[in-house]
mmCIF file of C-alpha atoms in Angstrom:
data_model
loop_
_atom_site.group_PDB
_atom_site.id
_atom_site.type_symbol
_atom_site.label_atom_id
_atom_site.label_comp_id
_atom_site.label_asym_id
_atom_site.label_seq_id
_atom_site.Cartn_x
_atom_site.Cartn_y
_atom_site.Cartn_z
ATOM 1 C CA UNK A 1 19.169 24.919 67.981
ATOM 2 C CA UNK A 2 17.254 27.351 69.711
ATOM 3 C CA UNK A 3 14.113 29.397 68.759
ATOM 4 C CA UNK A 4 15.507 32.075 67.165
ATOM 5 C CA UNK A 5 17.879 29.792 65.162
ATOM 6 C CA UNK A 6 14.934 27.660 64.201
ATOM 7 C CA UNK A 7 13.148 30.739 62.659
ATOM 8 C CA UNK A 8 15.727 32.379 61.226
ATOM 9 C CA UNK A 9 16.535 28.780 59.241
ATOM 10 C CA UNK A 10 12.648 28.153 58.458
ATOM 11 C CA UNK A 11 12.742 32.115 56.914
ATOM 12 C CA UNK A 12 16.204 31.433 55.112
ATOM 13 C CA UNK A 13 14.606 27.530 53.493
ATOM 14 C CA UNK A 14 11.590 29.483 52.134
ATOM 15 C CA UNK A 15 14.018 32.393 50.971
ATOM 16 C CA UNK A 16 15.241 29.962 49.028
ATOM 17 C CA UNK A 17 12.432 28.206 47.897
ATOM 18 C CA UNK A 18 13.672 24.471 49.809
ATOM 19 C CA UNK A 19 11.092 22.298 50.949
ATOM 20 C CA UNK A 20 11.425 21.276 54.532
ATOM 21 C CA UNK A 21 12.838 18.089 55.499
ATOM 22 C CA UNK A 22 9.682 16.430 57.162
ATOM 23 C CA UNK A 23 7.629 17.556 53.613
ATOM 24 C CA UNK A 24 10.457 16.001 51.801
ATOM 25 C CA UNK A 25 10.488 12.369 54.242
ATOM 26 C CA UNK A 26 6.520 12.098 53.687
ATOM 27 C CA UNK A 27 6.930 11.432 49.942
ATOM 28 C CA UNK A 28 10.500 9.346 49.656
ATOM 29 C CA UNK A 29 10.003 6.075 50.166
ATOM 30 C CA UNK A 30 13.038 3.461 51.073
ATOM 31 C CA UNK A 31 12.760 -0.058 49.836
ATOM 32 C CA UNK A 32 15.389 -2.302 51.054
ATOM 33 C CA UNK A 33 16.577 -5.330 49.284
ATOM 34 C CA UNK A 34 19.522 -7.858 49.739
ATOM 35 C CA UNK A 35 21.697 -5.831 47.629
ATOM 36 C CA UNK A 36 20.999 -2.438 49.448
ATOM 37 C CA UNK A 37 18.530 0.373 49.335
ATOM 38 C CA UNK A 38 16.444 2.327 46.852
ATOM 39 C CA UNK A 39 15.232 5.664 47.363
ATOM 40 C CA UNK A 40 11.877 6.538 45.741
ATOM 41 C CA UNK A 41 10.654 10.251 45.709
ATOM 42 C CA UNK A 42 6.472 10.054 44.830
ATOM 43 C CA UNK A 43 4.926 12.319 42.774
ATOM 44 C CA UNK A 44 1.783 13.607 44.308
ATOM 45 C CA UNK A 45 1.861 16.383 41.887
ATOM 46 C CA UNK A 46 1.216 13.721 39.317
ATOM 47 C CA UNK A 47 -0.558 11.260 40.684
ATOM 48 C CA UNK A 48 -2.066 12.329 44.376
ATOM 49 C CA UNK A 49 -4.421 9.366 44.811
ATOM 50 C CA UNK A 50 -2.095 6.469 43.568
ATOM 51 C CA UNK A 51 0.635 7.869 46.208
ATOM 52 C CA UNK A 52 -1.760 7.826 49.006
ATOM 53 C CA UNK A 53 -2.140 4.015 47.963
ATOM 54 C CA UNK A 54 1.001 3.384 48.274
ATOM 55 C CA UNK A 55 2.053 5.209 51.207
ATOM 56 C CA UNK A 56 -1.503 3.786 52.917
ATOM 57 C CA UNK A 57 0.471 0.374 52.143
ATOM 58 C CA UNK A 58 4.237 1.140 53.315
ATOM 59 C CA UNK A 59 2.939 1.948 56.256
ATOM 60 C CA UNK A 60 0.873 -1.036 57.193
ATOM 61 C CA UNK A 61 4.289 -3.405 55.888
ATOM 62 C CA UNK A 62 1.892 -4.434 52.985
ATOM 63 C CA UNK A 63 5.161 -4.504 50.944
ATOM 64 C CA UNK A 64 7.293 -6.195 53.375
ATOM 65 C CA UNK A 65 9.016 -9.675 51.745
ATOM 66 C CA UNK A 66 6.908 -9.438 48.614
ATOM 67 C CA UNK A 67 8.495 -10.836 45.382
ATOM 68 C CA UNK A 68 9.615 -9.014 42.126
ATOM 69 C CA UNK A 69 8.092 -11.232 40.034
ATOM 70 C CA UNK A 70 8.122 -10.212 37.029
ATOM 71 C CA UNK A 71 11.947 -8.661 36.066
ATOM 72 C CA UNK A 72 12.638 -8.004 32.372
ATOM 73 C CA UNK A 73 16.259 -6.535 31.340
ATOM 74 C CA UNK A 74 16.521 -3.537 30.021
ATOM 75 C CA UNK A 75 12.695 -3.009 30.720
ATOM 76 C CA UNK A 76 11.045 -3.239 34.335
ATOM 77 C CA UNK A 77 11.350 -4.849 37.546
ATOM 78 C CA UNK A 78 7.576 -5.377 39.233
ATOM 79 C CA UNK A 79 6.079 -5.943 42.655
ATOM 80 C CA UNK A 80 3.690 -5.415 44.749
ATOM 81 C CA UNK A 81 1.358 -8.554 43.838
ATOM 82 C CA UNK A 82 1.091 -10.688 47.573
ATOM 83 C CA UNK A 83 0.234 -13.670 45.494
ATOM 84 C CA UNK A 84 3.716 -13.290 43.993
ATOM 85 C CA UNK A 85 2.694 -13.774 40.406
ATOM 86 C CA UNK A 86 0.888 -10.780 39.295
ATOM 87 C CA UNK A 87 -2.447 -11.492 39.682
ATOM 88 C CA UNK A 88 -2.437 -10.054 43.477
ATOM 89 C CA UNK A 89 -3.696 -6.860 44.529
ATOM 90 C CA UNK A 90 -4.485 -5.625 48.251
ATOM 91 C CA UNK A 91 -7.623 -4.993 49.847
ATOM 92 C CA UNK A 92 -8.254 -1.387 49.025
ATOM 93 C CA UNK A 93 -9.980 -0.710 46.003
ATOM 94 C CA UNK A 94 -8.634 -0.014 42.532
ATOM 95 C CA UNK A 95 -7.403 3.739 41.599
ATOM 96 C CA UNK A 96 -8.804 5.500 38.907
ATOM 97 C CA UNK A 97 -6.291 6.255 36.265
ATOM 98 C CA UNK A 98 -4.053 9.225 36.835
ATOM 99 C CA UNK A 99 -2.129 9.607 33.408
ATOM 100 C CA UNK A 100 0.448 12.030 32.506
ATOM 101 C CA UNK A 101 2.626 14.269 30.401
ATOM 102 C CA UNK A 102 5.570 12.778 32.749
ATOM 103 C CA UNK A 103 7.944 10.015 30.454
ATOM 104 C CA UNK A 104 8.940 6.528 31.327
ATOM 105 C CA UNK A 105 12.368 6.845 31.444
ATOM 106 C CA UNK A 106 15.158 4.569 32.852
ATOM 107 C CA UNK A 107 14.123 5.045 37.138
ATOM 108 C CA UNK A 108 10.348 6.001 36.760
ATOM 109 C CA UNK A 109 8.277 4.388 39.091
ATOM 110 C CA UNK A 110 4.505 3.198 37.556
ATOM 111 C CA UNK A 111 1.480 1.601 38.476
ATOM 112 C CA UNK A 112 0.792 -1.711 37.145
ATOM 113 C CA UNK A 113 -2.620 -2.234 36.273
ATOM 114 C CA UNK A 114 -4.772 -4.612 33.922
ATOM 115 C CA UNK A 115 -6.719 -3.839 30.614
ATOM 116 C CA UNK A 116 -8.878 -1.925 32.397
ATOM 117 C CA UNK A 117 -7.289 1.381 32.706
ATOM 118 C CA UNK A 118 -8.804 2.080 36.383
ATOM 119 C CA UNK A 119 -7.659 -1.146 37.821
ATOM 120 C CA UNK A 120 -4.229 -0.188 39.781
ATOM 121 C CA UNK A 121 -4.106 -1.210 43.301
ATOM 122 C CA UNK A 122 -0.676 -2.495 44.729
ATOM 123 C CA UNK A 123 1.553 -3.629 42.181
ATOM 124 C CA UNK A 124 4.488 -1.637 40.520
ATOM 125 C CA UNK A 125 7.214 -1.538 38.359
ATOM 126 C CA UNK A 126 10.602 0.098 38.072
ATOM 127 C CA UNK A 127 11.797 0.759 34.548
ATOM 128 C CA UNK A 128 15.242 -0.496 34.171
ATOM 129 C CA UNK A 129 15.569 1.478 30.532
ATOM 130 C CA UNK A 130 13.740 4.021 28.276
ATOM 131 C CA UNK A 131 10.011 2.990 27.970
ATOM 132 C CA UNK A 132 8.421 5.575 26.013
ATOM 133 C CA UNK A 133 5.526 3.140 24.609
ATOM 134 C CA UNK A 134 4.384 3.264 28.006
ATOM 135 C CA UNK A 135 3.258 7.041 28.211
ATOM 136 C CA UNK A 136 -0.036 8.374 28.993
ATOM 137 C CA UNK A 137 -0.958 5.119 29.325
ATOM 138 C CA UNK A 138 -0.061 3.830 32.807
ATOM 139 C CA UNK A 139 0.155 5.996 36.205
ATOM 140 C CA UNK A 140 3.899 7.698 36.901
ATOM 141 C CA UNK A 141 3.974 7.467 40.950
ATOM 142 C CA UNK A 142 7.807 8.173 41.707
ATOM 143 C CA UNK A 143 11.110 8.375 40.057
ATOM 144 C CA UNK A 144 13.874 6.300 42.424
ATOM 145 C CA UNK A 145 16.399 9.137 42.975
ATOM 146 C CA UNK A 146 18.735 6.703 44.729
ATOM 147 C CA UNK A 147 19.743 2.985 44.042
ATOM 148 C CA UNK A 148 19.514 2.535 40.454
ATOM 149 C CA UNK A 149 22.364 0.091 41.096
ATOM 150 C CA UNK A 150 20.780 -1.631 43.190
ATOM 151 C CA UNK A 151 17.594 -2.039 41.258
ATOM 152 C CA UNK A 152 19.991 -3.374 38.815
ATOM 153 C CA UNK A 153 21.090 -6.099 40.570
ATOM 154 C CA UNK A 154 17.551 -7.509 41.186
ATOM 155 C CA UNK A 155 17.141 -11.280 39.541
ATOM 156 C CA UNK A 156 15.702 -11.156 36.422
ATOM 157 C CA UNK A 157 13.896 -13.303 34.569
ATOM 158 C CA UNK A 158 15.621 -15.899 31.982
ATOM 159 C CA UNK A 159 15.468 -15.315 28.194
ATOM 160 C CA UNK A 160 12.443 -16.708 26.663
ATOM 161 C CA UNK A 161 10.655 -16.558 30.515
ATOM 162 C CA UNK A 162 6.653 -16.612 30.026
ATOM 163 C CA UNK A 163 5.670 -12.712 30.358
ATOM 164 C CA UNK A 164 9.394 -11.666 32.665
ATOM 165 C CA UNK A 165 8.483 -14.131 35.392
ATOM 166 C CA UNK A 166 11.758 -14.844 37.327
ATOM 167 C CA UNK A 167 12.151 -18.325 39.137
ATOM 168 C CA UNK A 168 13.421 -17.943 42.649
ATOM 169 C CA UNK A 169 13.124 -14.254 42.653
ATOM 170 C CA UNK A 170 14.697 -11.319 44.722
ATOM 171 C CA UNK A 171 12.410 -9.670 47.612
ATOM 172 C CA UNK A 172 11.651 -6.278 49.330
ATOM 173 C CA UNK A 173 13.211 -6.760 52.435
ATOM 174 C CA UNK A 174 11.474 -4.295 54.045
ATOM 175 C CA UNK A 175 9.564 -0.691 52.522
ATOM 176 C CA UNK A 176 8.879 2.388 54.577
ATOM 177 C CA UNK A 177 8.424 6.269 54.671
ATOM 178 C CA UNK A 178 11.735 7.942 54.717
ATOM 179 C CA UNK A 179 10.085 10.252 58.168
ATOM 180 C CA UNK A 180 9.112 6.698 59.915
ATOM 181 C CA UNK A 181 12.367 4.829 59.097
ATOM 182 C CA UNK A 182 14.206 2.581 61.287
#
């Protein structure tokens, strides 16, 4: 494409109100599993300081080969803990809360976090169903826009399973910024 091409398409995208691709790629994450991919699109509008987080972590391959420990049907499916078992967090600090109007509905992407409201750091979930009891009360970061199928198909955890902890359990293969993908 030449020049002239290139402006003419940059005037017609913001004609039309599109976001351009490379603002698009900077908040859609992919996260690979065994079964395929999952596309994530963050929410900075929501949540600008938890998304930083997590982008800070895809790319430094924090997220690479971690475990989704804790998979409950019809729930969530979390991650992000390196010790595997939800007690794990990285080592940048904790993000203050960053709560919103936005539901937990089946494909939201949250934080996970302890009692204390201001204590996300690496680990989250994706909700498998409807989880309005959730709202206003934990961070949205993303809604996965691609792959719900495949976030269906991670292991989950046996009936009756302490607190959703799955034996065995599926991995990320490998996580990374749709613009930086390989």
């Amino acid at each position: 494409m030449n020049r002239r091409h290139a402006v003419l398409a940059l005037a017609l995208s913001t004609l039309l109100g599109a976001v351009p691709a490379r603002a698009a790629d900077d908040n859609t994450v992919f996260l690979d599993t065994k079964d395929g991919r999952i596309t994530i699109e963050l929410r900075p509008d929501l949540a600008p300081k938890h998304v930083q987080q997590i982008k800070t972590l895809v790319g430094q391959g924090f997220y690479d080969g971690l475990k989704f420990h804790r998979v409950m049907d019809g729930f969530m499916a979390q991650t992000g803990d390196p010790n595997g078992n939800g007690t794990g967090g990285s080592s940048l600090p904790n993000i203050p809360a960053e709560f919103s109007s936005a539901p937990f509905t089946r494909g939201t992407v949250g934080m996970a976090r302890s009692q204390d409201r201001n204590s996300a750091n690496s680990q989250f979930f994706i909700c498998l169903g409807d989880a309005s009891f959730l709202n206003g009360k934990y961070t949205v970061v993303g809604t996965v826009t691609n792959g719900m199928e495949v976030v269906d198909k991670i292991k989950k955890a046996e009936r009756g399973a302490q607190n959703g902890a799955v034996q065995n359990p599926d991995k990320i293969v490998r996580m990374q910024l749709a613009g930086k993908a390989r």
